[in-house]
Amino acid sequence: MEGIGINLPLLVAFVINFVILFGLLTLVLYKPVLKILDERQAKIKESIDQAEQIREQIAHSEEQIKTNLDTARKERQAIIAQATQIGERLKEEAKEGARNEAESLITKAQAEIKQERDKTIDELRQEFANIAILAAEKVIKETLDKGKHSKIIDEILKESTTFKRN
Amino acid sequence: MNKGCSTRIIAIIGIALIALLLAGLVVGPIGSKMLGIEPPSFIAVHKPHVQLPSEGIFHIGGFAVTNTLIASWTTIILLVGLFAACTRKMTLIPGRLQSLAEMAVETLLNFIKGAAGEDNARKLFPVVATIFLYVITNAYLGLIPFYGTIGIREIKEGQEIIVPFLRAPNTDVNVPLSIALFSFIFIEYWGIRSVGALKYINAFFNFGQLRDSFVSLFKGKFKSFFSGIAFGFINIFVGVLEVFSHFIRIISFTFRLFGNMTAGEILLLVVTFLVPLVASTIFYGLELLIGFIQALIFAGLTMVFGVIALTPHSEEEHS
């Protein structure tokens, strides 16, 4: 063994050397590099997951937008239909009102005309009575007193008006 | 035009190299013996002096600090310094130096993962990677010119030799032995960790069958006693073999690396002596390959034994 140089103190020194190298390399090489490799792997995985998630989200929101648009379109159509209906109704109501007013105006006018006519007739009758009395007075002066005379004429006229009105 | 130029340069370099090789052959010991000429003294290389034990350079107390120990410290300082510089500022987006460290770790880790699987790889990695880096750095540093050339002149056995300050650590048997011991200790540790200390030791000293056979002797079952005692002794013998095979690993680890590295060193010395000048360049290339292969084998075998130790083989024992 001496021939090839196995030497216990030297061997111990080399073992210590190797252990020191082992420790130092673990400290400065393996631990930090493995840590950073793991970190990077985790980061890449996270990024991929995130991208996947974002893609899913985008698909989801697209779908939502589509449904929103659909409901909006439906609502719009409903509103238009309702508005048309309301317009129709308003038009109808306006027509109805106009017709009613016209009718009431006509009725009122007719009533007024009738009233006017009655009044004129009354006035005419009064006038006529007076003229008749005046005439009668002139014709038969002193034969009859004015009161009696007027009474007779009134009676006659009354009969005649009743007859006329009916 | 450009291409022609570079071809011509390559041709000139080639011719120069061949000329240097031939000159080396002529003026070296082979040529000078055959032609009977005296080579010029500045080319003459000392006769290779093979010294297996490492030489002490200075002493601390009674302990001789050898040139291989100094070289081993150099390796450690170089490795730790390089990787400490690489991993000083770790960021998720790596810089150039950090990429170097990451590449080293990832390559080794993937190599281990390929054989050991994802779970075991993390356990085996620090030991295997350290062995690989230490062995390959020792081997490659031994090839640079400062190693084995600069040193103290000494007269030994009537011959002037140079005791170098630095010598490739792998050529000192204590270095491979220290790595082998380290590897052995970790392999046994993994074995104990994976199955438990009692069960692990029981695989080596398997007296169970023998004891059972004596139990059956007392019960009067002679047939089972005789078959049991035969298998009992076989089990003990297998256990002894197993113990030997584990200890043999230390020796095979040690001498595989020591032998290869020392042989490589001697080969370089002899080639340089026989054919001076450029011939040894080829063998330097060979030594680069051998250094890499030896580091890979040492680390790889440690890994394989580690995987065997970590894989519980309880299935085999149910018999």
XYZ file of C-alpha atoms in Angstrom:
485
model
C 0.000 0.000 0.000
C 2.927 2.304 0.646
C 4.065 1.730 -2.934
C 1.100 3.450 -4.534
C 0.917 6.072 -1.814
C -2.152 5.387 0.290
C -1.644 7.652 3.255
C -4.235 8.009 5.982
C -3.763 11.697 6.949
C -3.728 12.658 3.290
C -6.829 10.560 2.642
C -8.604 12.310 5.516
C -7.556 15.658 4.062
C -8.999 14.708 0.676
C -12.243 13.463 2.201
C -12.546 16.779 4.046
C -11.789 18.583 0.794
C -14.505 16.695 -0.992
C -17.035 17.313 1.768
C -16.178 21.026 1.665
C -16.621 21.066 -2.104
C -19.906 19.207 -1.733
C -21.159 21.707 0.844
C -20.032 24.785 -1.028
C -21.410 23.610 -4.362
C -24.726 22.815 -2.704
C -24.713 26.318 -1.292
C -23.633 28.284 -4.378
C -24.795 26.091 -7.257
C -27.392 23.419 -6.635
C -29.711 25.180 -4.222
C -30.002 28.551 -5.991
C -30.141 27.082 -9.482
C -32.679 24.396 -8.617
C -34.724 27.002 -6.807
C -34.713 29.346 -9.783
C -35.505 26.467 -12.157
C -38.459 25.459 -10.013
C -39.569 29.056 -9.748
C -39.374 29.493 -13.489
C -41.308 26.297 -14.052
C -43.977 27.428 -11.613
C -44.094 30.826 -13.283
C -44.492 29.324 -16.757
C -47.209 27.016 -15.514
C -48.948 29.939 -13.861
C -48.713 32.018 -17.033
C -50.158 29.241 -19.141
C -52.966 28.729 -16.646
C -53.630 32.439 -16.616
C -53.738 32.604 -20.409
C -56.185 29.712 -20.401
C -58.305 31.451 -17.811
C -58.273 34.703 -19.788
C -59.268 32.886 -22.939
C -62.149 31.284 -21.082
C -63.175 34.625 -19.690
C -63.128 36.188 -23.136
C -65.295 33.404 -24.517
C -67.647 33.848 -21.584
C -67.936 37.611 -22.041
C -68.458 37.204 -25.767
C -71.336 34.918 -25.063
C -72.742 37.364 -22.541
C -72.458 40.232 -25.006
C -74.282 38.157 -27.551
C -77.122 37.416 -25.159
C -77.218 41.055 -24.126
C -77.499 42.116 -27.746
C -80.281 39.602 -28.284
C -82.279 40.868 -25.324
C -81.671 44.433 -26.407
C -82.968 43.684 -29.865
C -86.032 41.994 -28.439
C -86.672 44.898 -26.094
C -86.273 47.375 -28.918
C -88.815 45.496 -31.002
C -91.204 45.369 -28.057
C -90.825 49.092 -27.465
C -91.424 49.887 -31.127
C -94.518 47.705 -31.147
C -95.811 49.360 -27.998
C -95.136 52.845 -29.385
C -96.964 52.013 -32.593
C -99.860 50.747 -30.551
C -99.922 53.871 -28.397
C -99.751 56.069 -31.490
C -102.619 54.183 -33.025
C -104.644 54.579 -29.901
C -103.892 58.305 -29.645
C -104.869 58.800 -33.245
C -108.093 56.926 -32.624
C -108.798 58.969 -29.506
C -108.109 62.239 -31.294
C -110.479 61.220 -34.073
C -113.118 60.264 -31.559
C -112.735 63.550 -29.662
C -112.960 65.586 -32.840
C -116.067 63.774 -33.918
C -117.656 64.241 -30.503
C -116.867 67.911 -30.458
C -118.203 68.426 -33.889
C -121.374 66.619 -32.953
C -121.780 68.637 -29.782
C -121.161 71.829 -31.730
C -123.786 70.884 -34.236
C -126.276 70.008 -31.510
C -125.560 73.255 -29.731
C -125.940 75.233 -32.947
C -129.199 73.466 -33.712
C -130.466 74.226 -30.231
C -129.481 77.821 -30.566
C -131.115 78.119 -33.936
C -134.284 76.622 -32.553
C -134.248 78.915 -29.559
C -133.675 81.890 -31.788
C -136.541 80.869 -33.973
C -138.886 80.418 -31.008
C -137.882 83.762 -29.667
C -138.500 85.408 -33.039
C -141.823 83.689 -33.321
C -142.774 84.872 -29.848
C -141.756 88.379 -30.652
C -143.621 88.220 -33.924
C -146.715 86.946 -32.173
C -146.498 89.746 -29.612
C -146.067 92.262 -32.373
C -148.806 90.678 -34.320
C -151.156 90.802 -31.290
C -150.422 94.434 -30.707
C -150.967 95.251 -34.357
C -154.190 93.242 -34.330
C -155.411 95.058 -31.239
C -154.440 98.341 -32.727
C -156.258 97.419 -35.905
C -159.300 96.157 -34.051
C -159.339 99.278 -31.955
C -159.320 101.367 -35.022
C -162.057 99.234 -36.590
C -164.433 99.000 -33.718
C -163.843 102.089 -31.715
C -165.809 102.313 -28.547
C -167.686 99.091 -29.114
C -165.686 97.161 -26.751
C -163.479 98.193 -23.858
C -159.818 97.518 -24.287
C -159.657 94.878 -21.596
C -162.358 92.669 -22.906
C -161.142 92.997 -26.377
C -157.612 91.975 -25.524
C -158.833 88.979 -23.645
C -160.797 87.707 -26.581
C -157.854 88.124 -28.925
C -155.513 86.417 -26.506
C -157.766 83.442 -26.295
C -157.936 83.184 -30.007
C -154.204 83.528 -30.325
C -153.573 80.995 -27.654
C -155.654 78.497 -29.447
C -153.850 79.270 -32.612
C -150.354 78.981 -31.079
C -151.213 75.752 -29.385
C -152.328 74.515 -32.624
C -149.246 75.775 -34.371
C -146.807 74.424 -31.926
C -148.328 71.095 -32.015
C -10.557 33.809 -53.428
C -11.115 33.908 -49.722
C -11.746 30.200 -49.605
C -8.580 29.422 -51.550
C -6.608 31.531 -49.139
C -7.873 29.651 -46.096
C -7.247 26.299 -47.774
C -3.677 27.374 -48.423
C -3.237 28.399 -44.795
C -4.550 25.055 -43.622
C -2.173 23.280 -46.005
C 0.789 25.301 -44.720
C -0.114 24.580 -41.107
C -0.533 20.900 -41.940
C 2.833 20.675 -43.622
C 4.461 22.521 -40.721
C 2.907 20.113 -38.243
C 4.055 17.081 -40.203
C 7.541 18.599 -40.420
C 7.580 19.165 -36.663
C 6.420 15.594 -36.105
C 9.185 14.234 -38.334
C 11.733 16.491 -36.659
C 10.550 15.200 -33.315
C 10.978 11.642 -34.533
C 14.506 12.351 -35.792
C 15.852 14.287 -32.835
C 14.028 12.248 -30.204
C 15.562 9.178 -28.581
C 14.262 6.864 -31.330
C 15.778 8.826 -34.235
C 19.007 9.689 -32.510
C 19.600 6.048 -31.612
C 18.948 4.852 -35.140
C 20.827 7.625 -36.945
C 23.492 7.967 -34.322
C 23.261 11.749 -33.936
C 23.315 13.776 -30.761
C 20.076 15.824 -30.394
C 20.409 19.502 -29.533
C 20.221 19.986 -25.803
C 17.281 22.458 -25.795
C 14.980 19.831 -27.332
C 16.097 16.967 -25.111
C 13.433 15.899 -22.649
C 14.257 14.375 -19.334
C 13.687 10.673 -19.021
C 10.208 10.271 -17.555
C 10.262 9.700 -13.855
C 7.212 7.862 -12.599
C 6.302 8.616 -9.037
C 3.065 7.108 -7.772
C 2.788 8.637 -4.271
C 2.336 12.372 -4.300
C 5.231 14.476 -3.101
C 5.107 16.731 -0.091
C 5.779 20.391 -0.854
C 5.744 21.770 2.672
C 4.834 20.570 6.126
C 2.294 21.791 8.634
C 3.259 20.153 11.907
C 3.749 16.518 11.036
C 1.410 16.649 8.052
C 2.922 16.857 4.596
C 0.949 19.108 2.275
C 1.382 17.397 -1.076
C 1.213 18.839 -4.569
C -2.007 16.906 -5.252
C -3.594 18.461 -2.177
C -2.672 21.943 -3.406
C -4.092 21.065 -6.824
C -7.254 19.781 -5.187
C -7.650 23.101 -3.373
C -7.154 24.862 -6.681
C -9.937 22.788 -8.202
C -12.271 23.577 -5.316
C -11.506 27.298 -5.394
C -11.979 27.387 -9.159
C -15.286 25.488 -9.145
C -16.792 27.301 -6.185
C -15.526 30.678 -7.386
C -16.897 30.165 -10.882
C -20.323 29.040 -9.759
C -20.529 31.595 -6.959
C -19.940 34.290 -9.583
C -22.570 32.688 -11.799
C -25.250 32.544 -9.119
C -24.538 35.803 -7.317
C -27.598 37.517 -8.703
C -30.304 35.040 -9.535
C -33.131 36.283 -11.726
C -35.988 34.578 -13.509
C -34.625 35.870 -16.790
C -31.047 34.589 -16.686
C -27.946 36.494 -17.700
C -24.989 34.874 -19.431
C -23.244 33.625 -16.299
C -26.449 32.404 -14.729
C -27.269 30.545 -17.941
C -23.933 28.771 -17.656
C -24.711 27.581 -14.135
C -28.234 26.625 -15.143
C -26.974 24.731 -18.154
C -24.536 22.769 -15.993
C -27.211 21.913 -13.444
C -29.896 21.117 -15.987
C -27.649 18.899 -18.099
C -26.581 16.882 -15.052
C -30.104 16.781 -13.659
C -31.537 15.558 -16.955
C -28.802 12.926 -17.169
C -29.782 11.675 -13.704
C -33.504 11.925 -14.404
C -33.046 9.716 -17.445
C -31.813 6.838 -15.310
C -33.188 7.490 -11.845
C -36.616 8.975 -12.508
C -38.041 12.257 -11.352
C -38.283 11.515 -7.610
C -34.889 9.917 -7.034
C -33.102 12.450 -9.237
C -33.414 15.248 -6.692
C -31.953 13.034 -3.923
C -29.068 11.731 -6.014
C -28.313 14.979 -7.786
C -25.968 16.820 -5.345
C -23.716 13.791 -4.804
C -23.570 12.710 -8.435
C -23.084 16.250 -9.735
C -20.320 16.994 -7.234
C -18.467 13.814 -8.143
C -18.754 14.583 -11.847
C -17.618 18.207 -11.508
C -14.739 17.342 -9.170
C -13.388 14.480 -11.272
C -13.654 16.255 -14.610
C -12.171 19.494 -13.294
C -9.289 17.589 -11.684
C -8.661 15.754 -14.936
C -8.794 18.833 -17.154
C -6.761 21.043 -14.854
C -4.098 18.346 -14.861
C -3.698 18.871 -18.594
C -2.846 22.573 -18.452
C 0.868 23.379 -18.643
C 1.359 24.609 -15.051
C 0.643 21.139 -13.756
C 3.628 18.859 -13.437
C 6.153 21.315 -14.834
C 6.811 24.101 -12.349
C 8.443 22.864 -9.200
C 11.494 22.267 -7.089
C 14.597 20.561 -8.505
C 15.587 17.547 -6.463
C 18.211 14.855 -6.780
C 16.681 11.456 -6.266
C 18.457 8.145 -6.830
C 21.257 9.949 -8.597
C 18.895 11.593 -11.064
C 17.747 15.188 -11.221
C 13.953 15.392 -11.091
C 11.420 18.159 -10.722
C 8.937 17.952 -7.877
C 5.990 19.958 -9.251
C 3.932 22.300 -7.102
C 0.777 21.132 -8.816
C -0.029 17.603 -9.883
C -3.298 16.247 -11.302
C -5.151 15.142 -8.145
C -6.694 12.089 -9.814
C -3.219 10.577 -10.136
C -2.908 10.430 -6.357
C -4.642 7.258 -5.169
C -5.954 9.070 -2.105
C -8.211 11.301 -4.235
C -10.131 8.543 -6.053
C -10.257 6.668 -2.754
C -11.737 9.655 -0.937
C -14.405 10.098 -3.626
C -15.107 6.360 -3.606
C -15.553 6.409 0.187
C -17.883 9.372 -0.088
C -19.870 7.627 -2.828
C -19.968 4.388 -0.775
C -21.196 6.165 2.349
C -23.991 7.888 0.431
C -25.041 4.679 -1.334
C -25.311 2.862 2.003
C -27.129 5.847 3.521
C -29.690 5.811 0.719
C -30.131 2.063 1.137
C -30.766 2.436 4.873
C -33.094 5.392 4.317
C -35.256 3.562 1.802
C -35.866 0.312 3.729
C -34.848 1.085 7.326
C -31.637 0.190 9.119
C -32.696 -3.200 10.512
C -34.089 -4.530 7.271
C -31.100 -3.208 5.363
C -28.582 -4.952 7.596
C -30.721 -8.070 7.579
C -30.194 -8.363 3.825
C -26.485 -8.849 4.478
C -26.679 -11.087 7.552
C -29.578 -13.326 6.720
C -29.812 -15.873 9.536
C -33.608 -16.117 9.449
C -33.824 -19.327 7.437
C -31.174 -21.083 9.565
C -32.983 -20.156 12.760
C -36.289 -21.407 11.338
C -34.672 -24.729 10.426
C -33.421 -25.238 14.006
C -36.873 -24.405 15.270
C -38.251 -27.175 13.062
C -35.539 -29.546 14.369
C -36.847 -29.065 17.903
C -40.360 -29.712 16.654
C -39.116 -32.954 15.146
C -39.657 -32.089 11.500
C -36.404 -33.450 10.109
C -37.207 -33.031 6.444
C -37.815 -29.316 6.719
C -34.751 -29.080 8.985
C -32.409 -30.426 6.331
C -33.772 -28.332 3.486
C -33.920 -25.319 5.783
C -30.334 -25.687 6.952
C -29.117 -25.910 3.334
C -30.972 -22.766 2.300
C -29.940 -21.094 5.537
C -26.261 -21.535 4.748
C -26.830 -20.416 1.152
C -28.502 -17.262 2.449
C -25.594 -16.532 4.758
C -23.166 -17.098 1.923
C -25.165 -14.750 -0.360
C -25.151 -12.163 2.410
C -21.366 -12.383 2.697
C -21.064 -12.025 -1.068
C -23.329 -8.988 -0.908
C -21.143 -7.397 1.749
C -18.076 -8.040 -0.363
C -19.705 -6.656 -3.481
C -20.458 -3.418 -1.663
C -16.901 -3.063 -0.389
C -15.425 -4.125 -3.721
C -17.139 -1.083 -5.211
C -14.786 1.186 -3.277
C -11.763 -0.591 -4.715
C -13.096 -0.704 -8.259
C -14.090 2.963 -8.115
C -10.663 3.921 -6.778
C -8.489 1.977 -9.133
C -10.550 2.620 -12.243
C -10.061 6.354 -11.892
C -6.556 6.202 -10.468
C -5.388 3.746 -13.130
C -6.853 5.646 -16.048
C -5.565 9.008 -14.932
C -2.099 7.798 -13.960
C -1.766 5.826 -17.171
C -2.793 8.884 -19.132
C -0.216 11.008 -17.365
C 2.537 8.444 -17.951
C 1.464 8.043 -21.581
C 1.846 11.795 -22.096
C 5.272 11.793 -20.440
C 6.497 8.852 -22.506
C 5.192 10.246 -25.780
C 6.736 13.610 -25.065
C 10.041 11.893 -24.264
C 10.061 9.611 -27.283
C 8.789 12.084 -29.872
C 9.332 15.661 -28.716
C 7.493 18.706 -30.124
C 3.966 18.119 -31.462
C 3.207 14.400 -31.194
C 1.833 14.644 -27.667
C -0.959 16.990 -28.839
C -2.912 14.012 -30.170
C -2.641 12.334 -26.797
C -3.796 15.484 -25.047
C -6.993 15.200 -27.108
C -7.290 11.590 -26.022
C -6.810 12.613 -22.386
C -9.638 15.169 -22.693
C -11.933 12.367 -23.814
C -10.734 10.009 -21.078
C -11.163 12.677 -18.401
C -14.746 13.222 -19.471
C -15.490 9.508 -19.682
C -13.974 8.765 -16.279
C -15.981 11.570 -14.648
C -19.118 10.257 -16.327
C -18.395 6.673 -15.241
C -17.665 7.611 -11.635
C -20.781 9.785 -11.361
C -22.876 7.385 -13.429
C -21.979 4.300 -11.396
C -22.640 6.165 -8.158
C -26.018 7.074 -9.600
C -26.804 3.507 -10.658
C -25.821 2.066 -7.253
C -27.827 4.858 -5.650
C -30.906 3.980 -7.696
C -30.517 0.315 -6.728
C -30.216 1.348 -3.077
C -33.222 3.662 -3.263
C -35.478 1.161 -4.998
C -36.957 -1.071 -2.295
C -36.683 -4.715 -3.342
C -39.038 -6.088 -0.751
C -40.866 -8.097 -3.445
C -37.912 -10.432 -3.825
C -37.761 -11.216 -0.141
C -41.240 -12.667 0.122
C -40.308 -16.312 -0.372
